[in-house]
Amino acid sequence: AHVRAVVRAQTGVDLEPEVRVLARIELDALAERFGETAVLTVRDGDEAVAVDQVVGRAGLLQVNYRTGTRHPLTVAASGRALLDPGAGVTVSEGELEPGVRGAAAAVLGTGGQPIASLAVVAPAHRFPPDDEVAAALESAAARGVRCRVLLDALGSKAFLRTGWPARMRAAG
C-alpha cells in the first residue's frame, strides 16, 4: 500500500506496485545496455504519464524524464506506443524537448491492450542505432509484466466485493 501511495503522489496515477517493480528489471537492463535513460509510461485518460525511469550514464549529459511528467498521447514515442501497439517501435525527435530522441514499444496485457510503454530516450546526437534499440525494446515489451495472484485470497467475500474480480476477467 505504501508503494502505491508513493506512485500516486508522484504521478497522479494509481499503479499496481508489482507492475512498477517488474518493469524496473527491464528499465535497468535497457539503461545498462545503451547507457541512456529508460522510461516506463502509462496511460491516464488522454495523457501519457511517466511512472518510472532509470537514468543512463553515457556522456556528460543525460535525459531526466521525471516521474510524473505528462503529455498528450499523440506526442512523443512513449505516448504514441500506448495508442497503436501494432506499430511496433515508435520513434520521435524533438517533440517534448529539442535535441532529444526517443523510441518506445507498448507492453501488452493479456487482453492484447497496451498497459504501458517502455522507452529509451537520449540526446539525438548520440542516440544508439535504431535497429538495436528497436530490437531491445520489442524484446523487453514482449516479455511484458507478469502478474501473480495469491490463490488463498481469491475466494474471500472481502475480495469478491472489490473491483478486482471484474478487472482480472477483463484483463484475461
C-alpha positions in Angstrom: 0.0 0.0 0.0 2.9 2.4 0.7 4.4 1.9 -2.7 1.1 2.5 -4.4 0.6 5.7 -2.3 4.0 6.9 -3.3 3.4 6.3 -7.0 0.1 8.0 -6.8 1.6 11.0 -5.1 4.4 11.3 -7.6 2.3 10.7 -10.8 -1.4 11.1 -10.0 -1.8 7.5 -11.4 -2.9 4.5 -9.4 -0.4 1.9 -10.5 -0.1 -1.6 -9.1 3.3 -1.7 -7.3 4.0 -5.1 -8.9 3.9 -3.5 -12.4 6.4 -0.9 -11.5 8.7 -3.4 -9.7 8.7 -5.9 -12.5 9.1 -3.3 -15.2 12.1 -1.9 -13.3 14.0 -5.0 -14.3 13.6 -4.1 -18.0 14.3 -0.4 -17.4 17.6 -1.3 -15.6 18.6 -3.7 -18.5 17.8 -1.1 -21.2 19.7 1.7 -19.4 22.7 -0.5 -18.8 22.8 -1.8 -22.3 22.6 1.6 -24.0 23.9 3.9 -21.3 20.8 6.1 -21.9 17.6 6.8 -19.9 14.9 4.1 -20.0 11.3 5.2 -19.1 8.1 3.4 -18.1 5.0 5.3 -19.2 1.3 4.5 -18.7 -2.0 6.0 -20.0 -4.1 8.2 -17.8 -7.1 9.3 -19.9 -5.7 11.2 -23.0 -2.3 11.6 -21.4 0.9 9.6 -21.1 2.4 9.7 -17.7 6.0 8.7 -16.8 5.8 6.5 -13.8 9.4 5.3 -13.5 12.8 5.9 -15.1 16.4 4.7 -14.9 18.8 7.5 -16.0 21.7 6.3 -18.2 25.3 7.0 -17.5 26.6 7.8 -21.0 28.3 11.1 -21.7 28.2 14.3 -19.7 24.5 15.0 -20.5 21.6 12.7 -19.5 17.9 12.9 -20.2 15.9 13.1 -17.0 12.3 12.1 -17.9 11.0 13.0 -14.5 8.4 10.7 -12.8 5.0 12.4 -13.1 5.8 14.1 -16.5 2.6 14.2 -18.5 2.0 14.9 -22.2 -0.7 14.1 -24.7 -0.8 10.5 -26.0 -0.3 11.8 -29.5 3.0 13.5 -28.7 6.3 11.6 -28.4 7.1 7.9 -28.9 6.1 6.8 -25.4 2.6 8.2 -25.8 2.0 7.0 -29.4 3.1 3.5 -28.4 0.2 3.4 -26.0 -2.2 4.3 -28.8 -1.1 1.8 -31.5 0.6 -1.3 -30.2 0.5 -2.8 -33.7 3.0 -0.1 -34.9 5.9 -1.9 -33.2 8.5 0.6 -32.1 7.6 4.3 -32.4 10.3 6.9 -32.8 10.2 10.7 -32.1 12.6 13.5 -32.0 12.3 17.0 -30.5 8.6 16.7 -29.6 9.0 17.2 -25.9 12.4 18.7 -25.8 14.6 20.0 -28.7 17.5 17.7 -29.4 16.0 14.7 -27.5 15.2 11.5 -29.4 13.1 8.6 -28.1 12.0 5.1 -29.2 9.2 3.2 -27.4 7.2 0.0 -27.6 3.9 -1.0 -26.0 3.8 -3.6 -23.2 0.6 -5.5 -23.8 -1.6 -7.0 -21.2 -3.1 -10.5 -21.5 -6.1 -9.0 -23.4 -3.8 -7.5 -26.1 -4.3 -3.9 -25.0 -1.3 -1.7 -24.1 -0.8 -1.4 -20.3 2.4 0.6 -20.5 5.2 1.6 -22.8 8.9 1.1 -22.4 11.2 3.8 -24.0 14.8 4.7 -24.5 15.5 8.5 -24.6 18.8 10.2 -25.3 20.3 13.3 -26.8 19.7 12.9 -30.5 23.4 13.3 -31.4 24.3 10.1 -29.5 21.1 8.0 -29.8 22.1 4.3 -30.2 21.5 2.7 -33.6 17.7 2.5 -34.3 17.7 -1.2 -35.2 19.5 -2.2 -31.9 17.1 -0.1 -29.8 14.1 -1.4 -31.6 15.1 -5.0 -31.1 15.8 -4.4 -27.4 12.5 -2.6 -26.8 10.5 -5.2 -28.7 12.1 -8.0 -26.7 11.6 -6.2 -23.4 8.0 -5.3 -24.2 7.2 -8.9 -25.4 8.3 -10.2 -22.0 5.6 -8.0 -20.5 4.8 -7.7 -16.9 3.5 -10.9 -15.5 1.1 -10.8 -12.6 0.9 -13.5 -9.9 -2.1 -13.9 -7.7 -2.2 -15.5 -4.2 -4.9 -18.0 -4.5 -5.8 -18.1 -0.8 -7.4 -14.6 -1.0 -9.4 -15.1 -4.2 -12.4 -16.9 -2.6 -12.8 -14.5 0.3 -16.0 -12.4 0.4 -14.0 -9.2 1.0 -12.0 -9.8 -2.2 -15.2 -10.6 -4.2 -16.8 -7.3 -3.1 -13.9 -5.4 -4.6 -13.5 -4.4 -8.3 -10.6 -6.9 -8.7 -12.5 -9.9 -10.0 -14.0 -7.9 -12.9 -10.7 -6.2 -13.6 -8.9 -9.6 -13.7 -11.6 -11.1 -16.0 -11.3 -8.1 -18.4 -7.5 -8.5 -18.4 -7.8 -12.1 -19.4 
